[in-house]
Short mmCIF file of C-alpha atoms and ligand atoms in Angstrom, two decimals:
data_model
loop_
_atom_site.label_atom_id
_atom_site.label_comp_id
_atom_site.label_asym_id
_atom_site.label_seq_id
_atom_site.Cartn_x
_atom_site.Cartn_y
_atom_site.Cartn_z
CA UNK A 1 -8.68 17.76 -2.04
CA UNK A 2 -6.40 20.64 -3.05
CA UNK A 3 -4.30 20.30 -6.16
CA UNK A 4 -1.21 20.15 -3.96
CA UNK A 5 -2.69 17.13 -2.14
CA UNK A 6 -3.76 15.49 -5.40
CA UNK A 7 -0.19 15.64 -6.74
CA UNK A 8 1.08 13.93 -3.60
CA UNK A 9 -1.77 11.41 -3.74
CA UNK A 10 -0.67 10.51 -7.25
CA UNK A 11 2.82 9.66 -5.97
CA UNK A 12 1.41 7.79 -2.95
CA UNK A 13 -0.78 5.65 -5.21
CA UNK A 14 2.23 4.86 -7.38
CA UNK A 15 4.19 3.89 -4.25
CA UNK A 16 1.35 1.67 -2.98
CA UNK A 17 1.23 -0.15 -6.29
CA UNK A 18 4.92 -0.42 -7.09
CA UNK A 19 6.50 -0.60 -3.62
CA UNK A 20 9.77 1.24 -4.29
CA UNK A 21 12.24 0.97 -1.40
CA UNK A 22 14.59 3.86 -2.25
CA UNK A 23 13.00 7.19 -3.14
CA UNK A 24 14.44 10.70 -3.72
CA UNK A 25 12.15 13.73 -3.71
CA UNK A 26 13.79 16.59 -5.65
CA UNK A 27 12.73 20.08 -4.54
CA UNK A 28 11.31 18.57 -1.33
CA UNK A 29 10.45 22.07 -0.01
CA UNK A 30 8.56 21.59 3.30
CA UNK A 31 9.10 17.79 3.24
CA UNK A 32 5.35 17.18 3.02
CA UNK A 33 5.63 14.35 0.51
CA UNK A 34 8.46 12.71 2.44
CA UNK A 35 6.37 12.85 5.62
CA UNK A 36 3.67 10.81 3.87
CA UNK A 37 6.10 8.38 2.23
CA UNK A 38 7.77 7.44 5.49
CA UNK A 39 4.66 5.52 6.59
CA UNK A 40 5.07 2.96 3.80
CA UNK A 41 6.66 0.02 5.52
CA UNK A 42 8.63 -1.27 2.55
CA UNK A 43 10.57 2.02 2.43
CA UNK A 44 14.28 1.65 3.27
CA UNK A 45 15.78 4.96 2.15
CA UNK A 46 14.02 8.29 1.72
CA UNK A 47 16.02 11.27 0.51
CA UNK A 48 14.98 14.90 0.10
CA UNK A 49 16.97 17.48 -1.86
CA UNK A 50 16.28 21.21 -2.04
CA UNK A 51 18.34 24.28 -2.84
CA UNK A 52 16.69 26.08 0.08
CA UNK A 53 18.32 24.40 3.08
CA UNK A 54 16.76 26.78 5.64
CA UNK A 55 13.25 25.90 4.50
CA UNK A 56 13.92 22.17 4.72
CA UNK A 57 15.49 22.55 8.16
CA UNK A 58 12.47 24.44 9.41
CA UNK A 59 10.08 21.65 8.40
CA UNK A 60 12.14 18.49 8.77
CA UNK A 61 11.09 17.65 12.33
CA UNK A 62 8.04 15.64 11.30
CA UNK A 63 10.44 13.16 9.72
CA UNK A 64 11.88 12.04 13.06
CA UNK A 65 10.72 8.64 14.38
CA UNK A 66 7.41 8.64 16.31
CA UNK A 67 6.94 6.84 19.65
CA UNK A 68 4.93 4.21 17.76
CA UNK A 69 7.99 3.51 15.58
CA UNK A 70 9.79 2.36 18.74
CA UNK A 71 6.78 0.36 20.01
CA UNK A 72 6.34 -1.44 16.70
CA UNK A 73 9.85 -1.53 15.21
CA UNK A 74 10.27 -2.34 11.54
CA UNK A 75 12.20 -5.39 10.42
CA UNK A 76 14.53 -3.19 8.38
CA UNK A 77 15.23 0.33 9.45
CA UNK A 78 14.20 3.33 7.40
CA UNK A 79 16.92 5.92 6.74
CA UNK A 80 15.92 9.50 5.97
CA UNK A 81 18.54 11.83 4.48
CA UNK A 82 18.09 15.49 3.63
CA UNK A 83 20.54 17.40 1.47
CA UNK A 84 20.83 21.02 0.54
CA UNK A 85 21.85 21.13 -3.10
CA UNK A 86 20.84 21.85 -6.66
CA UNK A 87 19.21 19.35 -8.98
CA UNK A 88 21.48 20.74 -11.69
CA UNK A 89 24.53 19.13 -10.04
CA UNK A 90 25.58 15.49 -9.93
CA UNK A 91 25.70 13.87 -6.49
CA UNK A 92 26.91 10.28 -6.21
CA UNK A 93 24.65 9.70 -3.17
CA UNK A 94 21.59 9.97 -5.41
CA UNK A 95 22.39 7.19 -7.88
CA UNK A 96 20.60 3.86 -8.20
CA UNK A 97 17.20 4.75 -6.71
CA UNK A 98 13.88 3.04 -7.45
CA UNK A 99 11.93 6.28 -7.74
CA UNK A 100 12.76 9.97 -8.21
CA UNK A 101 9.96 12.51 -7.80
CA UNK A 102 10.10 16.07 -9.08
CA UNK A 103 6.81 17.72 -8.13
CA UNK A 104 6.34 21.30 -9.42
CA UNK A 105 10.10 21.84 -9.64
CA UNK A 106 11.26 22.05 -13.25
CA UNK A 107 9.37 25.30 -13.96
CA UNK A 108 11.64 26.97 -11.36
CA UNK A 109 14.73 26.22 -13.51
CA UNK A 110 16.12 28.33 -16.31
CA UNK A 111 16.44 26.49 -19.61
CA UNK A 112 20.20 25.94 -19.08
CA UNK A 113 19.41 24.52 -15.61
CA UNK A 114 16.72 22.32 -17.11
CA UNK A 115 19.16 20.68 -19.50
CA UNK A 116 21.54 20.02 -16.56
CA UNK A 117 18.54 18.54 -14.66
CA UNK A 118 17.85 16.13 -17.54
CA UNK A 119 21.49 15.06 -17.66
CA UNK A 120 21.68 14.66 -13.86
CA UNK A 121 18.40 12.75 -13.42
CA UNK A 122 18.20 10.63 -16.58
CA UNK A 123 21.88 10.42 -17.52
CA UNK A 124 23.53 10.13 -14.09
CA UNK A 125 21.06 9.14 -11.36
CA UNK A 126 19.34 6.68 -13.76
CA UNK A 127 16.43 5.66 -11.48
CA UNK A 128 13.90 2.95 -12.37
CA UNK A 129 11.06 5.51 -12.37
CA UNK A 130 10.91 9.31 -12.57
CA UNK A 131 7.67 11.19 -11.84
CA UNK A 132 7.70 14.80 -13.03
CA UNK A 133 4.81 17.22 -12.51
CA UNK A 134 4.62 20.75 -13.89
CA UNK A 135 1.79 23.26 -14.55
CA UNK A 136 -0.19 22.87 -17.75
CA UNK A 137 -0.41 26.44 -19.10
CA UNK A 138 -3.50 25.56 -21.17
CA UNK A 139 -5.41 25.32 -17.87
CA UNK A 140 -4.43 28.87 -16.81
CA UNK A 141 -7.42 30.47 -18.53
CA UNK A 142 -9.65 28.61 -16.02
CA UNK A 143 -7.81 30.01 -12.98
CA UNK A 144 -9.64 33.15 -11.84
CA UNK A 145 -7.70 36.41 -11.71
CA UNK A 146 -4.46 34.89 -12.97
CA UNK A 147 -2.21 37.17 -14.98
CA UNK A 148 1.06 35.70 -16.23
CA UNK A 149 2.50 32.65 -14.48
CA UNK A 150 1.02 30.85 -11.48
CA UNK A 151 4.01 31.77 -9.30
CA UNK A 152 6.45 34.64 -9.56
CA UNK A 153 9.47 32.33 -9.43
CA UNK A 154 8.31 30.27 -12.43
CA UNK A 155 10.66 30.61 -15.39
CA UNK A 156 8.19 28.98 -17.80
CA UNK A 157 4.85 27.17 -17.90
CA UNK A 158 4.30 24.68 -20.69
CA UNK A 159 1.38 23.55 -22.81
CA UNK A 160 0.87 19.79 -23.08
CA UNK A 161 2.61 19.83 -26.45
CA UNK A 162 5.66 21.66 -25.04
CA UNK A 163 5.95 19.24 -22.10
CA UNK A 164 5.54 16.30 -24.45
CA UNK A 165 8.23 17.48 -26.84
CA UNK A 166 10.71 18.09 -23.94
CA UNK A 167 9.89 14.68 -22.39
CA UNK A 168 10.21 12.77 -25.68
CA UNK A 169 13.59 14.40 -26.37
CA UNK A 170 14.79 13.38 -22.89
CA UNK A 171 13.61 9.81 -23.57
CA UNK A 172 15.43 9.76 -26.89
CA UNK A 173 18.65 11.14 -25.38
CA UNK A 174 18.78 8.94 -22.29
CA UNK A 175 16.88 5.76 -23.22
CA UNK A 176 13.64 6.20 -21.28
CA UNK A 177 9.96 5.84 -22.18
CA UNK A 178 7.23 8.13 -20.84
CA UNK A 179 3.50 8.06 -20.15
CA UNK A 180 1.52 11.27 -19.72
CA UNK A 181 -1.24 11.94 -17.24
CA UNK A 182 -2.11 14.61 -14.68
CA UNK A 183 -4.22 15.74 -11.74
CA UNK A 184 -6.93 18.41 -11.46
CA UNK A 185 -9.35 17.60 -14.26
CA UNK A 186 -10.91 20.38 -16.37
CA UNK A 187 -14.70 20.97 -16.10
CA UNK A 188 -16.91 18.45 -17.95
CA UNK A 189 -16.57 18.71 -21.71
CA UNK A 190 -13.32 20.71 -21.58
CA UNK A 191 -10.87 17.98 -20.58
CA UNK A 192 -9.85 17.16 -24.14
CA UNK A 193 -9.21 20.80 -25.13
CA UNK A 194 -7.54 21.92 -21.93
CA UNK A 195 -6.14 18.89 -20.10
CA UNK A 196 -5.23 18.57 -16.41
CA UNK A 197 -4.26 21.52 -14.21
CA UNK A 198 -0.94 19.81 -13.34
CA UNK A 199 0.54 17.64 -16.05
CA UNK A 200 2.56 14.58 -15.08
CA UNK A 201 5.08 12.42 -16.94
CA UNK A 202 5.99 8.97 -15.61
CA UNK A 203 9.31 7.77 -17.04
CA UNK A 204 10.90 4.30 -17.08
CA UNK A 205 14.20 3.20 -18.64
CA UNK A 206 13.55 1.37 -21.90
CA UNK A 207 16.67 -0.74 -21.30
CA UNK A 208 15.22 -2.48 -18.23
CA UNK A 209 12.37 -3.87 -20.25
CA UNK A 210 14.80 -5.15 -22.81
CA UNK A 211 17.03 -6.73 -20.14
CA UNK A 212 14.06 -8.31 -18.41
CA UNK A 213 12.77 -9.76 -21.66
CA UNK A 214 16.26 -10.95 -22.56
CA UNK A 215 16.72 -12.57 -19.13
CA UNK A 216 13.36 -14.33 -19.16
CA UNK A 217 14.01 -15.63 -22.68
CA UNK A 218 17.43 -16.93 -21.58
CA UNK A 219 15.81 -18.63 -18.57
CA UNK A 220 13.25 -20.22 -20.87
CA UNK A 221 15.94 -21.68 -23.13
CA UNK A 222 17.95 -22.83 -20.15
CA UNK A 223 14.93 -24.66 -18.70
CA UNK A 224 14.20 -26.16 -22.08
CA UNK A 225 17.71 -27.60 -22.43
CA UNK A 226 17.75 -28.73 -18.83
CA UNK A 227 14.52 -30.67 -19.34
CA UNK A 228 15.84 -32.11 -22.59
CA UNK A 229 19.04 -33.40 -20.99
CA UNK A 230 17.23 -34.62 -17.95
CA UNK A 231 14.99 -36.78 -20.07
CA UNK A 232 17.83 -38.25 -22.13
N1 SAM B 301 7.82 19.51 -4.38
C1 SAM B 301 7.13 20.39 -3.46
C2 SAM B 301 5.79 19.82 -3.11
O1 SAM B 301 5.32 18.94 -3.80
O2 SAM B 301 5.22 20.27 -2.12
C3 SAM B 301 6.92 21.79 -3.98
C4 SAM B 301 8.04 22.32 -4.75
S1 SAM B 301 8.21 24.09 -4.66
C5 SAM B 301 6.98 24.67 -5.70
C6 SAM B 301 9.71 24.22 -5.58
C7 SAM B 301 10.91 23.84 -4.72
O3 SAM B 301 12.03 23.66 -5.59
C8 SAM B 301 11.30 24.93 -3.72
O4 SAM B 301 11.37 24.36 -2.43
C9 SAM B 301 12.67 25.41 -4.21
O5 SAM B 301 13.52 25.78 -3.15
C10 SAM B 301 13.17 24.18 -4.94
N2 SAM B 301 14.19 24.44 -5.96
C11 SAM B 301 14.20 25.44 -6.89
N3 SAM B 301 15.30 25.34 -7.66
C12 SAM B 301 15.99 24.24 -7.22
C13 SAM B 301 17.21 23.62 -7.61
N4 SAM B 301 17.95 24.10 -8.60
N5 SAM B 301 17.61 22.52 -6.94
C14 SAM B 301 16.88 22.02 -5.91
N6 SAM B 301 15.73 22.57 -5.50
C15 SAM B 301 15.28 23.67 -6.14
#
């Protein structure tokens, strides 16, 4: 499959495994990812945001309910919302989601916009998971005929080390942890030196882990005392 498809497949696999119910796709472009996500029956709220409202409008029709949706209605309805707006600006409608995806978006932002993006996504929207994909510039030497960036609107393309240092700083500033992966493997023997064609960071709040551990420990103590008193 094309690299574009592989990036979406990565998100779909995450969704299959983790079953998020509220998802925002930032830079949703032609709504292709949203059109795939709407078939996951646990989904309750799907939101797309893009600065280019005309483009979204042109492609949004595939998000409307299908006849089969009426024949086999869901127990809980799925809402789909599309907004024209910039990921550099806070929007109260985008807070408290299970998953935020940002697929090949950040490289379209200037560095000032990128720091607003970090503040908006990790400091304000505070989702339970963020998936960010961006080109890995180390792979560019393998792309035939490429001079400069992969797209003329890209403001930067990062090496793995550059992406890692940005991601770790974001984690430090906003209390998240990150795991790195990617799609589009390099030819055999070159993976280690070059990495994936698209690099991906999967972020989770570190606080949640702490809270969960704290809660389960409290429950354990509570049960312990309950049993103790019950026996007395
Ligand atoms: N996510 C899409 C996908 O997986 O098919 C592709 C993203 S496309 C390469 C980049 C998108 O980001 C474009 O649709 C562009 O309009 C949008 N974009 C660029 N700057 C933006 C901003 N500041 N806020 C929201 N969207 C933005």
